[in-house]
């Protein structure tokens, strides 16, 4: 009997570390599949109420990215460059574009590599290149840097924060931002050494201090994906001028209601 108990104990002593190591290997090699979800369709079925030009934006590594461009008056109004989150298609943001049309804005929204029919596979370096290519497209089409507003949604806040460093953009808007992908991953995998395993880190908290453009941070208090305290932390360390908008009822994707649109309108009108 004692030998049997000893054998069982030894079995678990060997099995548990083995399973844990296999789990770590799985997370390491498949982590980008867990992070990026190009085929996940949320908020589908809305009708686009604005007429957009469906364009291609070429990257330095020769990818042609799908993008939509909506121009009211590029000389009179600011241009909002929209960086979407880690899931879904351009079509999933139609409800936001329809709401943003209430404001005096031109809009460019770009789909990341691997998303919305684009070639390539998403990764941190690649998405930075995609975002930079969108900025370059605007500059080459007569939009001045000082008239561009970078808008990051969730994962897109990582690209917006990175590209806004030490630049002269009109403003930066961050919707449900995270302090870093390491911090965000720890909320889902608290027993995994994500600081060692993680490839795509998106270090927003170390980069936001390098942004001198006006910043608006928006975050819902019951966000169950990116904790609310992360948005608050970024706001605390961001440079002035800065504004924080929150609600007690919004989850990860904030409600695009009249109150939020009004907050965006106030921020945009405050920009030089």
mmCIF file with all atom_site columns, N, CA and C in Angstrom, residues 73-99:
data_model
loop_
_atom_site.group_PDB
_atom_site.id
_atom_site.type_symbol
_atom_site.label_atom_id
_atom_site.label_alt_id
_atom_site.label_comp_id
_atom_site.label_asym_id
_atom_site.label_entity_id
_atom_site.label_seq_id
_atom_site.pdbx_PDB_ins_code
_atom_site.Cartn_x
_atom_site.Cartn_y
_atom_site.Cartn_z
_atom_site.occupancy
_atom_site.B_iso_or_equiv
_atom_site.pdbx_formal_charge
_atom_site.auth_seq_id
_atom_site.auth_comp_id
_atom_site.auth_asym_id
_atom_site.auth_atom_id
_atom_site.pdbx_PDB_model_num
ATOM 1  N N  . UNK A 1 73 ? -13.194 67.798 -45.937 1.00 0.00 ? 73 UNK A N  1
ATOM 2  C CA . UNK A 1 73 ? -12.372 68.921 -46.378 1.00 0.00 ? 73 UNK A CA 1
ATOM 3  C C  . UNK A 1 73 ? -11.033 68.798 -45.651 1.00 0.00 ? 73 UNK A C  1
ATOM 4  N N  . UNK A 1 74 ? -10.010 68.292 -46.342 1.00 0.00 ? 74 UNK A N  1
ATOM 5  C CA . UNK A 1 74 ? -8.739  68.014 -45.670 1.00 0.00 ? 74 UNK A CA 1
ATOM 6  C C  . UNK A 1 74 ? -7.981  69.279 -45.300 1.00 0.00 ? 74 UNK A C  1
ATOM 7  N N  . UNK A 1 75 ? -8.332  70.400 -45.905 1.00 0.00 ? 75 UNK A N  1
ATOM 8  C CA . UNK A 1 75 ? -7.680  71.655 -45.554 1.00 0.00 ? 75 UNK A CA 1
ATOM 9  C C  . UNK A 1 75 ? -8.370  72.368 -44.395 1.00 0.00 ? 75 UNK A C  1
ATOM 10 N N  . UNK A 1 76 ? -9.660  72.135 -44.266 1.00 0.00 ? 76 UNK A N  1
ATOM 11 C CA . UNK A 1 76 ? -10.444 72.827 -43.237 1.00 0.00 ? 76 UNK A CA 1
ATOM 12 C C  . UNK A 1 76 ? -10.544 72.024 -41.941 1.00 0.00 ? 76 UNK A C  1
ATOM 13 N N  . UNK A 1 77 ? -10.647 70.688 -42.061 1.00 0.00 ? 77 UNK A N  1
ATOM 14 C CA . UNK A 1 77 ? -10.875 69.837 -40.903 1.00 0.00 ? 77 UNK A CA 1
ATOM 15 C C  . UNK A 1 77 ? -9.677  68.938 -40.608 1.00 0.00 ? 77 UNK A C  1
ATOM 16 N N  . UNK A 1 78 ? -9.570  68.518 -39.347 1.00 0.00 ? 78 UNK A N  1
ATOM 17 C CA . UNK A 1 78 ? -8.563  67.544 -38.956 1.00 0.00 ? 78 UNK A CA 1
ATOM 18 C C  . UNK A 1 78 ? -8.901  66.186 -39.593 1.00 0.00 ? 78 UNK A C  1
ATOM 19 N N  . UNK A 1 79 ? -7.875  65.338 -39.731 1.00 0.00 ? 79 UNK A N  1
ATOM 20 C CA . UNK A 1 79 ? -8.064  63.990 -40.265 1.00 0.00 ? 79 UNK A CA 1
ATOM 21 C C  . UNK A 1 79 ? -7.794  62.970 -39.172 1.00 0.00 ? 79 UNK A C  1
ATOM 22 N N  . UNK A 1 80 ? -8.771  62.119 -38.902 1.00 0.00 ? 80 UNK A N  1
ATOM 23 C CA . UNK A 1 80 ? -8.677  61.085 -37.877 1.00 0.00 ? 80 UNK A CA 1
ATOM 24 C C  . UNK A 1 80 ? -8.152  59.805 -38.520 1.00 0.00 ? 80 UNK A C  1
ATOM 25 N N  . UNK A 1 81 ? -7.017  59.323 -38.035 1.00 0.00 ? 81 UNK A N  1
ATOM 26 C CA . UNK A 1 81 ? -6.458  58.055 -38.494 1.00 0.00 ? 81 UNK A CA 1
ATOM 27 C C  . UNK A 1 81 ? -6.794  56.995 -37.460 1.00 0.00 ? 81 UNK A C  1
ATOM 28 N N  . UNK A 1 82 ? -7.660  56.057 -37.840 1.00 0.00 ? 82 UNK A N  1
ATOM 29 C CA . UNK A 1 82 ? -8.247  55.091 -36.911 1.00 0.00 ? 82 UNK A CA 1
ATOM 30 C C  . UNK A 1 82 ? -7.486  53.775 -36.973 1.00 0.00 ? 82 UNK A C  1
ATOM 31 N N  . UNK A 1 83 ? -6.924  53.377 -35.832 1.00 0.00 ? 83 UNK A N  1
ATOM 32 C CA . UNK A 1 83 ? -6.244  52.087 -35.685 1.00 0.00 ? 83 UNK A CA 1
ATOM 33 C C  . UNK A 1 83 ? -7.145  51.157 -34.870 1.00 0.00 ? 83 UNK A C  1
ATOM 34 N N  . UNK A 1 84 ? -7.675  50.122 -35.514 1.00 0.00 ? 84 UNK A N  1
ATOM 35 C CA . UNK A 1 84 ? -8.650  49.268 -34.832 1.00 0.00 ? 84 UNK A CA 1
ATOM 36 C C  . UNK A 1 84 ? -7.979  48.237 -33.936 1.00 0.00 ? 84 UNK A C  1
ATOM 37 N N  . UNK A 1 85 ? -8.811  47.498 -33.212 1.00 0.00 ? 85 UNK A N  1
ATOM 38 C CA . UNK A 1 85 ? -8.340  46.546 -32.224 1.00 0.00 ? 85 UNK A CA 1
ATOM 39 C C  . UNK A 1 85 ? -7.918  45.211 -32.805 1.00 0.00 ? 85 UNK A C  1
ATOM 40 N N  . UNK A 1 86 ? -7.843  44.191 -31.953 1.00 0.00 ? 86 UNK A N  1
ATOM 41 C CA . UNK A 1 86 ? -7.221  42.918 -32.336 1.00 0.00 ? 86 UNK A CA 1
ATOM 42 C C  . UNK A 1 86 ? -8.189  41.917 -32.942 1.00 0.00 ? 86 UNK A C  1
ATOM 43 N N  . UNK A 1 87 ? -9.418  42.340 -33.226 1.00 0.00 ? 87 UNK A N  1
ATOM 44 C CA . UNK A 1 87 ? -10.396 41.391 -33.757 1.00 0.00 ? 87 UNK A CA 1
ATOM 45 C C  . UNK A 1 87 ? -11.246 42.038 -34.843 1.00 0.00 ? 87 UNK A C  1
ATOM 46 N N  . UNK A 1 88 ? -11.581 41.229 -35.846 1.00 0.00 ? 88 UNK A N  1
ATOM 47 C CA . UNK A 1 88 ? -12.600 41.636 -36.798 1.00 0.00 ? 88 UNK A CA 1
ATOM 48 C C  . UNK A 1 88 ? -12.131 42.408 -38.012 1.00 0.00 ? 88 UNK A C  1
ATOM 49 N N  . UNK A 1 89 ? -13.129 42.887 -38.753 1.00 0.00 ? 89 UNK A N  1
ATOM 50 C CA . UNK A 1 89 ? -12.945 43.522 -40.049 1.00 0.00 ? 89 UNK A CA 1
ATOM 51 C C  . UNK A 1 89 ? -13.190 45.020 -39.967 1.00 0.00 ? 89 UNK A C  1
ATOM 52 N N  . UNK A 1 90 ? -12.878 45.708 -41.068 1.00 0.00 ? 90 UNK A N  1
ATOM 53 C CA . UNK A 1 90 ? -13.244 47.118 -41.159 1.00 0.00 ? 90 UNK A CA 1
ATOM 54 C C  . UNK A 1 90 ? -14.751 47.285 -40.993 1.00 0.00 ? 90 UNK A C  1
ATOM 55 N N  . UNK A 1 91 ? -15.507 46.342 -41.541 1.00 0.00 ? 91 UNK A N  1
ATOM 56 C CA . UNK A 1 91 ? -16.973 46.431 -41.464 1.00 0.00 ? 91 UNK A CA 1
ATOM 57 C C  . UNK A 1 91 ? -17.481 46.432 -40.026 1.00 0.00 ? 91 UNK A C  1
ATOM 58 N N  . UNK A 1 92 ? -16.711 45.838 -39.125 1.00 0.00 ? 92 UNK A N  1
ATOM 59 C CA . UNK A 1 92 ? -17.142 45.794 -37.728 1.00 0.00 ? 92 UNK A CA 1
ATOM 60 C C  . UNK A 1 92 ? -17.078 47.157 -37.050 1.00 0.00 ? 92 UNK A C  1
ATOM 61 N N  . UNK A 1 93 ? -16.439 48.140 -37.714 1.00 0.00 ? 93 UNK A N  1
ATOM 62 C CA . UNK A 1 93 ? -16.336 49.499 -37.152 1.00 0.00 ? 93 UNK A CA 1
ATOM 63 C C  . UNK A 1 93 ? -17.273 50.481 -37.851 1.00 0.00 ? 93 UNK A C  1
ATOM 64 N N  . UNK A 1 94 ? -18.190 49.990 -38.665 1.00 0.00 ? 94 UNK A N  1
ATOM 65 C CA . UNK A 1 94 ? -19.087 50.876 -39.397 1.00 0.00 ? 94 UNK A CA 1
ATOM 66 C C  . UNK A 1 94 ? -19.900 51.749 -38.447 1.00 0.00 ? 94 UNK A C  1
ATOM 67 N N  . UNK A 1 95 ? -20.360 51.173 -37.347 1.00 0.00 ? 95 UNK A N  1
ATOM 68 C CA . UNK A 1 95 ? -21.169 51.954 -36.418 1.00 0.00 ? 95 UNK A CA 1
ATOM 69 C C  . UNK A 1 95 ? -20.388 53.123 -35.840 1.00 0.00 ? 95 UNK A C  1
ATOM 70 N N  . UNK A 1 96 ? -19.085 52.945 -35.681 1.00 0.00 ? 96 UNK A N  1
ATOM 71 C CA . UNK A 1 96 ? -18.247 54.038 -35.186 1.00 0.00 ? 96 UNK A CA 1
ATOM 72 C C  . UNK A 1 96 ? -18.054 55.101 -36.267 1.00 0.00 ? 96 UNK A C  1
ATOM 73 N N  . UNK A 1 97 ? -17.826 54.659 -37.487 1.00 0.00 ? 97 UNK A N  1
ATOM 74 C CA . UNK A 1 97 ? -17.646 55.614 -38.577 1.00 0.00 ? 97 UNK A CA 1
ATOM 75 C C  . UNK A 1 97 ? -18.906 56.442 -38.790 1.00 0.00 ? 97 UNK A C  1
ATOM 76 N N  . UNK A 1 98 ? -20.066 55.794 -38.713 1.00 0.00 ? 98 UNK A N  1
ATOM 77 C CA . UNK A 1 98 ? -21.330 56.522 -38.857 1.00 0.00 ? 98 UNK A CA 1
ATOM 78 C C  . UNK A 1 98 ? -21.468 57.588 -37.769 1.00 0.00 ? 98 UNK A C  1
ATOM 79 N N  . UNK A 1 99 ? -21.072 57.249 -36.558 1.00 0.00 ? 99 UNK A N  1
ATOM 80 C CA . UNK A 1 99 ? -21.167 58.202 -35.455 1.00 0.00 ? 99 UNK A CA 1
ATOM 81 C C  . UNK A 1 99 ? -20.145 59.329 -35.607 1.00 0.00 ? 99 UNK A C  1
#
